[in-house]
Amino acid sequence: MVYKFILLSDEVDDFKRVILIGSQATFFDFHKEIIKTTGYEEQQMYSFFICGDDWSKQTEITLIEMDTSSEEDNYVMERTLLEDLLEEEHQKLLYVFDQLTERVFFIELSEIITGTYLKDPVCIKATGNPPTQFIDFDVVSNEINPDLDENFYEDDAFDDEDLEGLNEGSFDDESLNDRF
């Protein structure tokens, strides 16, 4: 069998990848194809999550062995076949490519093609550029409000008297009604 996956991003509207891969391939094989088609760094932490219909995380498949309690199943990409955890079309997965901020690709198993075999995974459609792999927090903090810099608290327009009367218990219902 061959699985047809569609990868989308909630960060980049025109980003889309369609990947075909054999059902007996491992999650690591799938991971390598995603890395190849996005150009992301290989030496990072990645993981897949099998999800419910509402995208709630259910089962994690990690890149490396993780210390977990013996009560939980521990799935590692290199040892887990796709067909071990994926059995039906429209199954949803998340691919976490930035662990620090939990940025993900949304993946759907769009089709299961029976009676065929595929030796190596292949990306058959690639549109749009992938989101940047890592967020530059310096750029993000300036984009949130570029006017907030080291001079914000020394603004000449700020007047300490504006805070007078804001002590605890200084407002009652009548004074609030008078103000609004």
Short mmCIF file of N, CA and C in Angstrom, two decimals:
data_model
loop_
_atom_site.label_atom_id
_atom_site.label_comp_id
_atom_site.label_asym_id
_atom_site.label_seq_id
_atom_site.Cartn_x
_atom_site.Cartn_y
_atom_site.Cartn_z
N MET A 1 0.84 -1.19 0.00
CA MET A 1 0.00 0.00 0.00
C MET A 1 0.88 1.25 0.00
N VAL A 2 0.32 2.29 -0.53
CA VAL A 2 0.99 3.60 -0.55
C VAL A 2 0.07 4.60 0.15
N TYR A 3 0.68 5.40 1.00
CA TYR A 3 -0.05 6.47 1.69
C TYR A 3 0.22 7.79 0.99
N LYS A 4 -0.84 8.56 0.82
CA LYS A 4 -0.73 9.90 0.24
C LYS A 4 -1.04 10.90 1.36
N PHE A 5 -0.04 11.71 1.71
CA PHE A 5 -0.18 12.69 2.77
C PHE A 5 -0.19 14.10 2.21
N ILE A 6 -0.99 14.96 2.81
CA ILE A 6 -0.99 16.39 2.50
C ILE A 6 -0.51 17.13 3.74
N LEU A 7 0.51 17.97 3.56
CA LEU A 7 1.05 18.79 4.64
C LEU A 7 0.68 20.24 4.39
N LEU A 8 0.18 20.90 5.43
CA LEU A 8 -0.18 22.31 5.37
C LEU A 8 0.39 23.04 6.58
N SER A 9 0.48 24.36 6.45
CA SER A 9 0.95 25.20 7.54
C SER A 9 -0.09 26.26 7.85
N ASP A 10 -0.28 26.56 9.12
CA ASP A 10 -1.19 27.65 9.47
C ASP A 10 -0.47 29.00 9.44
N GLU A 11 0.84 28.98 9.14
CA GLU A 11 1.62 30.22 9.10
C GLU A 11 1.78 30.77 7.68
N VAL A 12 1.81 29.88 6.70
CA VAL A 12 2.03 30.28 5.31
C VAL A 12 0.88 29.71 4.48
N ASP A 13 0.04 30.60 3.98
CA ASP A 13 -1.18 30.18 3.29
C ASP A 13 -0.93 29.32 2.05
N ASP A 14 0.09 29.65 1.27
CA ASP A 14 0.28 28.92 0.01
C ASP A 14 1.22 27.73 0.14
N PHE A 15 1.65 27.40 1.37
CA PHE A 15 2.52 26.24 1.57
C PHE A 15 1.69 24.95 1.53
N LYS A 16 2.16 24.01 0.69
CA LYS A 16 1.51 22.70 0.61
C LYS A 16 2.52 21.70 0.07
N ARG A 17 2.52 20.53 0.68
CA ARG A 17 3.33 19.43 0.19
C ARG A 17 2.44 18.20 0.12
N VAL A 18 2.59 17.44 -0.97
CA VAL A 18 1.90 16.17 -1.11
C VAL A 18 2.99 15.11 -1.23
N ILE A 19 2.97 14.17 -0.30
CA ILE A 19 4.02 13.15 -0.23
C ILE A 19 3.39 11.77 -0.35
N LEU A 20 3.98 10.95 -1.22
CA LEU A 20 3.62 9.54 -1.34
C LEU A 20 4.70 8.72 -0.65
N ILE A 21 4.27 7.72 0.13
CA ILE A 21 5.23 6.89 0.86
C ILE A 21 4.59 5.52 1.11
N GLY A 22 5.41 4.48 1.05
CA GLY A 22 4.92 3.12 1.29
C GLY A 22 4.45 2.95 2.72
N SER A 23 3.42 2.15 2.91
CA SER A 23 2.86 1.94 4.25
C SER A 23 3.83 1.23 5.18
N GLN A 24 4.80 0.52 4.63
CA GLN A 24 5.77 -0.19 5.45
C GLN A 24 7.03 0.64 5.72
N ALA A 25 7.02 1.89 5.30
CA ALA A 25 8.11 2.81 5.63
C ALA A 25 7.96 3.21 7.10
N THR A 26 9.02 3.72 7.66
CA THR A 26 8.98 4.16 9.05
C THR A 26 8.62 5.65 9.12
N PHE A 27 8.27 6.07 10.30
CA PHE A 27 8.04 7.50 10.52
C PHE A 27 9.33 8.28 10.27
N PHE A 28 10.48 7.63 10.49
CA PHE A 28 11.76 8.29 10.22
C PHE A 28 11.92 8.55 8.72
N ASP A 29 11.50 7.60 7.88
CA ASP A 29 11.54 7.80 6.43
C ASP A 29 10.66 8.99 6.03
N PHE A 30 9.49 9.07 6.64
CA PHE A 30 8.57 10.18 6.38
C PHE A 30 9.20 11.50 6.84
N HIS A 31 9.78 11.48 8.01
CA HIS A 31 10.46 12.66 8.56
C HIS A 31 11.56 13.14 7.61
N LYS A 32 12.38 12.22 7.11
CA LYS A 32 13.47 12.59 6.19
C LYS A 32 12.93 13.26 4.93
N GLU A 33 11.81 12.77 4.41
CA GLU A 33 11.23 13.38 3.21
C GLU A 33 10.71 14.78 3.51
N ILE A 34 10.13 14.98 4.69
CA ILE A 34 9.66 16.32 5.07
C ILE A 34 10.85 17.27 5.17
N ILE A 35 11.93 16.82 5.81
CA ILE A 35 13.14 17.64 5.93
C ILE A 35 13.69 17.99 4.55
N LYS A 36 13.70 17.00 3.69
CA LYS A 36 14.22 17.20 2.32
C LYS A 36 13.39 18.23 1.56
N THR A 37 12.09 18.16 1.66
CA THR A 37 11.23 19.04 0.88
C THR A 37 11.09 20.44 1.49
N THR A 38 11.43 20.59 2.77
CA THR A 38 11.35 21.92 3.40
C THR A 38 12.71 22.59 3.52
N GLY A 39 13.78 21.80 3.46
CA GLY A 39 15.12 22.37 3.63
C GLY A 39 15.47 22.66 5.08
N TYR A 40 14.74 22.09 6.01
CA TYR A 40 15.01 22.32 7.44
C TYR A 40 16.27 21.59 7.88
N GLU A 41 16.83 22.03 9.00
CA GLU A 41 18.02 21.42 9.57
C GLU A 41 17.69 20.02 10.09
N GLU A 42 18.61 19.11 9.88
CA GLU A 42 18.40 17.73 10.33
C GLU A 42 18.67 17.56 11.81
N GLN A 43 19.58 18.33 12.37
CA GLN A 43 20.05 18.13 13.74
C GLN A 43 19.15 18.80 14.78
N GLN A 44 17.86 18.73 14.64
CA GLN A 44 16.92 19.31 15.59
C GLN A 44 16.01 18.22 16.13
N MET A 45 15.26 18.57 17.15
CA MET A 45 14.27 17.64 17.71
C MET A 45 12.97 17.78 16.92
N TYR A 46 12.44 16.67 16.52
CA TYR A 46 11.18 16.63 15.77
C TYR A 46 10.31 15.54 16.38
N SER A 47 9.02 15.67 16.18
CA SER A 47 8.13 14.57 16.57
C SER A 47 6.84 14.65 15.78
N PHE A 48 6.21 13.49 15.67
CA PHE A 48 4.89 13.37 15.08
C PHE A 48 3.91 13.14 16.22
N PHE A 49 2.68 13.56 16.00
CA PHE A 49 1.59 13.21 16.90
C PHE A 49 0.45 12.67 16.06
N ILE A 50 -0.06 11.51 16.42
CA ILE A 50 -1.30 11.02 15.85
C ILE A 50 -2.40 11.80 16.57
N CYS A 51 -3.36 12.32 15.82
CA CYS A 51 -4.38 13.20 16.41
C CYS A 51 -5.78 12.66 16.21
N GLY A 52 -6.67 13.17 17.03
CA GLY A 52 -8.08 12.89 16.86
C GLY A 52 -8.64 13.79 15.77
N ASP A 53 -9.91 13.66 15.49
CA ASP A 53 -10.54 14.47 14.44
C ASP A 53 -10.48 15.96 14.72
N ASP A 54 -10.35 16.34 16.00
CA ASP A 54 -10.28 17.75 16.39
C ASP A 54 -8.84 18.24 16.55
N TRP A 55 -7.87 17.49 16.05
CA TRP A 55 -6.44 17.78 16.11
C TRP A 55 -5.87 17.66 17.53
N SER A 56 -6.58 17.01 18.43
CA SER A 56 -6.04 16.79 19.77
C SER A 56 -4.96 15.71 19.70
N LYS A 57 -3.84 15.99 20.36
CA LYS A 57 -2.71 15.06 20.35
C LYS A 57 -3.06 13.80 21.13
N GLN A 58 -2.75 12.64 20.50
CA GLN A 58 -3.04 11.38 21.16
C GLN A 58 -1.79 10.53 21.37
N THR A 59 -1.07 10.24 20.32
CA THR A 59 0.11 9.38 20.40
C THR A 59 1.30 10.12 19.81
N GLU A 60 2.40 10.16 20.56
CA GLU A 60 3.61 10.84 20.08
C GLU A 60 4.60 9.82 19.55
N ILE A 61 5.24 10.17 18.43
CA ILE A 61 6.32 9.38 17.86
C ILE A 61 7.53 10.31 17.83
N THR A 62 8.54 9.99 18.63
CA THR A 62 9.68 10.88 18.80
C THR A 62 10.84 10.49 17.90
N LEU A 63 11.72 11.44 17.68
CA LEU A 63 12.90 11.19 16.87
C LEU A 63 13.89 10.30 17.61
N ILE A 64 14.01 10.51 18.91
CA ILE A 64 14.93 9.70 19.71
C ILE A 64 14.16 9.09 20.89
N GLU A 65 14.76 8.09 21.48
CA GLU A 65 14.17 7.44 22.66
C GLU A 65 14.04 8.47 23.78
N MET A 66 12.84 8.53 24.37
CA MET A 66 12.59 9.47 25.46
C MET A 66 12.32 8.66 26.73
N ASP A 67 12.72 9.24 27.84
CA ASP A 67 12.42 8.60 29.13
C ASP A 67 10.96 8.81 29.45
N THR A 68 10.20 7.75 29.43
CA THR A 68 8.78 7.84 29.80
C THR A 68 8.48 6.73 30.79
N SER A 69 7.37 6.86 31.44
CA SER A 69 6.99 5.82 32.39
C SER A 69 6.70 4.54 31.63
N SER A 70 6.86 3.42 32.30
CA SER A 70 6.64 2.13 31.64
C SER A 70 5.17 1.91 31.30
N GLU A 71 4.29 2.74 31.86
CA GLU A 71 2.85 2.60 31.57
C GLU A 71 2.49 3.17 30.20
N GLU A 72 3.33 4.04 29.67
CA GLU A 72 3.05 4.66 28.37
C GLU A 72 3.80 3.93 27.27
N ASP A 73 3.16 3.79 26.12
CA ASP A 73 3.86 3.26 24.96
C ASP A 73 4.84 4.32 24.48
N ASN A 74 6.03 3.88 24.10
CA ASN A 74 7.06 4.80 23.63
C ASN A 74 7.36 4.46 22.18
N TYR A 75 7.00 5.36 21.28
CA TYR A 75 7.21 5.13 19.85
C TYR A 75 8.37 6.01 19.37
N VAL A 76 9.30 5.39 18.67
CA VAL A 76 10.46 6.08 18.11
C VAL A 76 10.37 5.96 16.59
N MET A 77 10.65 7.05 15.89
CA MET A 77 10.47 7.11 14.44
C MET A 77 11.14 5.96 13.70
N GLU A 78 12.38 5.65 14.05
CA GLU A 78 13.12 4.63 13.31
C GLU A 78 12.54 3.22 13.46
N ARG A 79 11.83 2.99 14.57
CA ARG A 79 11.32 1.64 14.84
C ARG A 79 9.81 1.51 14.63
N THR A 80 9.17 2.57 14.20
CA THR A 80 7.71 2.54 14.08
C THR A 80 7.31 2.66 12.61
N LEU A 81 6.64 1.63 12.12
CA LEU A 81 6.15 1.66 10.74
C LEU A 81 4.89 2.52 10.66
N LEU A 82 4.70 3.17 9.54
CA LEU A 82 3.49 3.97 9.34
C LEU A 82 2.25 3.11 9.52
N GLU A 83 2.26 1.91 8.95
CA GLU A 83 1.08 1.05 9.02
C GLU A 83 0.78 0.55 10.43
N ASP A 84 1.74 0.68 11.35
CA ASP A 84 1.50 0.28 12.74
C ASP A 84 0.51 1.22 13.43
N LEU A 85 0.49 2.48 13.03
CA LEU A 85 -0.36 3.46 13.70
C LEU A 85 -1.39 4.14 12.80
N LEU A 86 -1.27 3.95 11.50
CA LEU A 86 -2.19 4.60 10.57
C LEU A 86 -2.97 3.54 9.79
N GLU A 87 -4.27 3.58 9.96
CA GLU A 87 -5.08 2.52 9.35
C GLU A 87 -6.18 3.03 8.45
N GLU A 88 -6.51 4.32 8.54
CA GLU A 88 -7.66 4.79 7.77
C GLU A 88 -7.39 6.15 7.12
N GLU A 89 -8.06 6.36 6.02
CA GLU A 89 -7.95 7.65 5.34
C GLU A 89 -8.48 8.77 6.23
N HIS A 90 -7.95 9.93 6.00
CA HIS A 90 -8.31 11.16 6.72
C HIS A 90 -7.80 11.19 8.15
N GLN A 91 -6.89 10.26 8.48
CA GLN A 91 -6.23 10.30 9.78
C GLN A 91 -5.42 11.59 9.85
N LYS A 92 -5.44 12.25 11.00
CA LYS A 92 -4.74 13.52 11.17
C LYS A 92 -3.48 13.32 12.00
N LEU A 93 -2.44 14.07 11.61
CA LEU A 93 -1.17 14.06 12.32
C LEU A 93 -0.66 15.49 12.46
N LEU A 94 0.16 15.69 13.45
CA LEU A 94 0.92 16.94 13.58
C LEU A 94 2.39 16.57 13.48
N TYR A 95 3.16 17.42 12.82
CA TYR A 95 4.61 17.25 12.74
C TYR A 95 5.21 18.48 13.39
N VAL A 96 5.79 18.30 14.57
CA VAL A 96 6.37 19.43 15.31
C VAL A 96 7.79 19.64 14.79
N PHE A 97 8.01 20.83 14.17
CA PHE A 97 9.34 21.12 13.63
C PHE A 97 10.08 22.17 14.45
N ASP A 98 9.42 22.81 15.38
CA ASP A 98 10.07 23.76 16.28
C ASP A 98 9.54 23.46 17.69
N GLN A 99 10.30 22.67 18.43
CA GLN A 99 9.86 22.22 19.74
C GLN A 99 9.69 23.37 20.73
N LEU A 100 10.54 24.38 20.64
CA LEU A 100 10.51 25.48 21.60
C LEU A 100 9.18 26.21 21.58
N THR A 101 8.65 26.45 20.40
CA THR A 101 7.39 27.19 20.29
C THR A 101 6.24 26.31 19.79
N GLU A 102 6.49 25.02 19.68
CA GLU A 102 5.49 24.05 19.23
C GLU A 102 4.83 24.43 17.91
N ARG A 103 5.65 24.82 16.96
CA ARG A 103 5.15 25.11 15.61
C ARG A 103 5.08 23.80 14.85
N VAL A 104 4.03 23.67 14.04
CA VAL A 104 3.73 22.37 13.45
C VAL A 104 3.29 22.49 11.99
N PHE A 105 3.35 21.33 11.32
CA PHE A 105 2.65 21.13 10.06
C PHE A 105 1.43 20.29 10.38
N PHE A 106 0.34 20.60 9.72
CA PHE A 106 -0.88 19.80 9.83
C PHE A 106 -0.84 18.80 8.68
N ILE A 107 -0.99 17.54 9.00
CA ILE A 107 -0.87 16.48 8.01
C ILE A 107 -2.14 15.65 8.01
N GLU A 108 -2.60 15.32 6.81
CA GLU A 108 -3.73 14.41 6.69
C GLU A 108 -3.36 13.28 5.75
N LEU A 109 -3.69 12.07 6.17
CA LEU A 109 -3.56 10.90 5.29
C LEU A 109 -4.75 10.96 4.35
N SER A 110 -4.55 11.56 3.19
CA SER A 110 -5.67 11.84 2.30
C SER A 110 -6.15 10.63 1.51
N GLU A 111 -5.23 9.68 1.29
CA GLU A 111 -5.62 8.52 0.47
C GLU A 111 -4.72 7.33 0.79
N ILE A 112 -5.33 6.15 0.80
CA ILE A 112 -4.57 4.89 0.90
C ILE A 112 -4.74 4.19 -0.43
N ILE A 113 -3.63 4.00 -1.12
CA ILE A 113 -3.66 3.40 -2.46
C ILE A 113 -3.24 1.94 -2.32
N THR A 114 -4.19 1.05 -2.52
CA THR A 114 -3.90 -0.38 -2.36
C THR A 114 -3.38 -0.97 -3.67
N GLY A 115 -2.72 -2.10 -3.55
CA GLY A 115 -2.23 -2.82 -4.73
C GLY A 115 -1.00 -2.21 -5.35
N THR A 116 -0.37 -1.27 -4.67
CA THR A 116 0.85 -0.65 -5.21
C THR A 116 1.93 -0.67 -4.14
N TYR A 117 3.16 -0.49 -4.60
CA TYR A 117 4.32 -0.48 -3.71
C TYR A 117 5.21 0.68 -4.12
N LEU A 118 5.81 1.31 -3.15
CA LEU A 118 6.72 2.43 -3.41
C LEU A 118 7.96 2.23 -2.56
N LYS A 119 9.11 2.14 -3.22
CA LYS A 119 10.36 1.88 -2.50
C LYS A 119 10.79 3.08 -1.66
N ASP A 120 10.80 4.26 -2.24
CA ASP A 120 11.25 5.47 -1.55
C ASP A 120 10.14 6.52 -1.55
N PRO A 121 10.05 7.29 -0.48
CA PRO A 121 9.05 8.36 -0.46
C PRO A 121 9.36 9.41 -1.51
N VAL A 122 8.31 10.08 -1.97
CA VAL A 122 8.50 11.11 -2.98
C VAL A 122 7.49 12.22 -2.75
N CYS A 123 7.97 13.45 -2.89
CA CYS A 123 7.08 14.61 -2.83
C CYS A 123 6.59 14.87 -4.25
N ILE A 124 5.29 14.72 -4.49
CA ILE A 124 4.75 14.87 -5.84
C ILE A 124 4.20 16.27 -6.11
N LYS A 125 4.05 17.07 -5.05
CA LYS A 125 3.58 18.44 -5.24
C LYS A 125 4.17 19.30 -4.13
N ALA A 126 4.79 20.40 -4.53
CA ALA A 126 5.37 21.34 -3.57
C ALA A 126 5.03 22.76 -4.02
N THR A 127 4.17 23.41 -3.26
CA THR A 127 3.85 24.80 -3.57
C THR A 127 4.16 25.66 -2.36
N GLY A 128 4.57 26.87 -2.61
CA GLY A 128 4.87 27.83 -1.55
C GLY A 128 6.13 27.47 -0.79
N ASN A 129 6.66 28.47 -0.11
CA ASN A 129 7.83 28.26 0.73
C ASN A 129 7.39 27.86 2.13
N PRO A 130 8.15 26.97 2.77
CA PRO A 130 7.79 26.60 4.14
C PRO A 130 8.01 27.77 5.09
N PRO A 131 7.35 27.76 6.24
CA PRO A 131 7.63 28.80 7.22
C PRO A 131 9.08 28.67 7.68
N THR A 132 9.66 29.77 8.14
CA THR A 132 11.02 29.68 8.67
C THR A 132 11.02 28.66 9.80
N GLN A 133 12.12 27.94 9.92
CA GLN A 133 12.15 26.86 10.90
C GLN A 133 12.14 27.37 12.34
N PHE A 134 12.82 28.49 12.58
CA PHE A 134 12.90 29.01 13.93
C PHE A 134 12.43 30.46 13.94
N ILE A 135 11.84 30.85 15.05
CA ILE A 135 11.39 32.23 15.22
C ILE A 135 12.53 33.03 15.82
N ASP A 136 12.79 34.20 15.25
CA ASP A 136 13.77 35.14 15.79
C ASP A 136 13.02 36.01 16.78
N PHE A 137 13.21 35.74 18.07
CA PHE A 137 12.44 36.43 19.10
C PHE A 137 12.72 37.92 19.15
N ASP A 138 13.92 38.36 18.74
CA ASP A 138 14.22 39.80 18.70
C ASP A 138 13.35 40.49 17.66
N VAL A 139 13.18 39.86 16.52
CA VAL A 139 12.35 40.44 15.47
C VAL A 139 10.89 40.43 15.91
N VAL A 140 10.43 39.33 16.49
CA VAL A 140 9.04 39.21 16.91
C VAL A 140 8.70 40.26 17.96
N SER A 141 9.56 40.45 18.95
CA SER A 141 9.24 41.41 20.01
C SER A 141 9.15 42.83 19.45
N ASN A 142 9.94 43.17 18.46
CA ASN A 142 9.85 44.49 17.84
C ASN A 142 8.63 44.62 16.94
N GLU A 143 8.19 43.51 16.35
CA GLU A 143 7.02 43.55 15.49
C GLU A 143 5.73 43.68 16.30
N ILE A 144 5.73 43.16 17.53
CA ILE A 144 4.53 43.23 18.36
C ILE A 144 4.17 44.68 18.62
N ASN A 145 5.11 45.48 19.04
CA ASN A 145 4.89 46.91 19.22
C ASN A 145 6.23 47.61 19.09
N PRO A 146 6.54 48.11 17.91
CA PRO A 146 7.84 48.73 17.70
C PRO A 146 8.04 50.00 18.53
N ASP A 147 6.96 50.58 19.08
CA ASP A 147 7.10 51.79 19.89
C ASP A 147 7.55 51.47 21.31
N LEU A 148 7.50 50.21 21.71
CA LEU A 148 7.95 49.84 23.05
C LEU A 148 9.44 49.58 23.01
N ASP A 149 10.19 50.56 23.39
CA ASP A 149 11.64 50.40 23.46
C ASP A 149 12.12 50.89 24.81
N GLU A 150 13.41 51.10 24.96
CA GLU A 150 13.95 51.49 26.25
C GLU A 150 13.48 52.86 26.70
N ASN A 151 12.95 53.69 25.81
CA ASN A 151 12.47 55.03 26.18
C ASN A 151 11.00 55.05 26.55
N PHE A 152 10.32 53.91 26.50
CA PHE A 152 8.89 53.87 26.74
C PHE A 152 8.52 54.43 28.10
N TYR A 153 9.25 54.01 29.12
CA TYR A 153 8.90 54.44 30.47
C TYR A 153 9.38 55.86 30.78
N GLU A 154 10.17 56.43 29.94
CA GLU A 154 10.63 57.80 30.12
C GLU A 154 9.90 58.75 29.18
N ASP A 155 8.74 58.36 28.75
CA ASP A 155 7.95 59.16 27.82
C ASP A 155 7.54 60.47 28.50
N ASP A 156 7.80 61.60 27.84
CA ASP A 156 7.47 62.91 28.39
C ASP A 156 5.98 63.08 28.58
N ALA A 157 5.16 62.36 27.81
CA ALA A 157 3.72 62.52 27.90
C ALA A 157 3.14 61.82 29.13
N PHE A 158 3.91 60.94 29.76
CA PHE A 158 3.43 60.22 30.93
C PHE A 158 3.49 61.12 32.15
N ASP A 159 2.42 61.13 32.94
CA ASP A 159 2.35 61.97 34.13
C ASP A 159 1.96 61.11 35.31
N ASP A 160 2.80 61.13 36.37
CA ASP A 160 2.53 60.34 37.57
C ASP A 160 1.18 60.69 38.18
N GLU A 161 0.72 61.90 38.01
CA GLU A 161 -0.56 62.33 38.59
C GLU A 161 -1.73 61.57 37.98
N ASP A 162 -1.52 60.99 36.79
CA ASP A 162 -2.58 60.19 36.16
C ASP A 162 -2.93 58.98 37.01
N LEU A 163 -2.03 58.56 37.87
CA LEU A 163 -2.25 57.38 38.69
C LEU A 163 -2.89 57.70 40.04
N GLU A 164 -3.01 58.97 40.39
CA GLU A 164 -3.61 59.34 41.67
C GLU A 164 -5.05 58.86 41.73
N GLY A 165 -5.45 58.42 42.89
CA GLY A 165 -6.82 57.95 43.08
C GLY A 165 -7.02 56.51 42.69
N LEU A 166 -5.96 55.83 42.30
CA LEU A 166 -6.10 54.43 41.90
C LEU A 166 -5.72 53.49 43.04
N ASN A 167 -5.66 54.01 44.26
CA ASN A 167 -5.33 53.15 45.40
C ASN A 167 -6.47 52.17 45.63
N GLU A 168 -6.12 51.05 46.25
CA GLU A 168 -7.12 50.02 46.53
C GLU A 168 -8.26 50.61 47.34
N GLY A 169 -9.47 50.33 46.97
CA GLY A 169 -10.65 50.80 47.69
C GLY A 169 -11.02 52.24 47.39
N SER A 170 -10.37 52.87 46.41
CA SER A 170 -10.66 54.27 46.15
C SER A 170 -11.88 54.44 45.25
N PHE A 171 -12.35 53.37 44.64
CA PHE A 171 -13.51 53.48 43.77
C PHE A 171 -14.71 52.84 44.46
N ASP A 172 -15.84 53.47 44.31
CA ASP A 172 -17.09 52.84 44.72
C ASP A 172 -18.01 52.87 43.52
N ASP A 173 -19.14 52.20 43.63
CA ASP A 173 -20.04 52.11 42.48
C ASP A 173 -20.46 53.47 41.96
N GLU A 174 -20.71 54.45 42.87
CA GLU A 174 -21.14 55.78 42.44
C GLU A 174 -20.05 56.48 41.65
N SER A 175 -18.81 56.40 42.15
CA SER A 175 -17.74 57.10 41.44
C SER A 175 -17.49 56.47 40.07
N LEU A 176 -17.67 55.14 39.97
CA LEU A 176 -17.52 54.51 38.66
C LEU A 176 -18.62 54.93 37.72
N ASN A 177 -19.86 55.02 38.23
CA ASN A 177 -20.98 55.44 37.38
C ASN A 177 -20.79 56.86 36.92
N ASP A 178 -20.22 57.73 37.77
CA ASP A 178 -19.98 59.11 37.37
C ASP A 178 -18.96 59.19 36.24
N ARG A 179 -18.02 58.26 36.19
CA ARG A 179 -16.95 58.31 35.20
C ARG A 179 -17.41 57.79 33.83
N PHE A 180 -18.40 56.90 33.82
CA PHE A 180 -18.78 56.27 32.55
C PHE A 180 -20.17 56.63 32.15
#
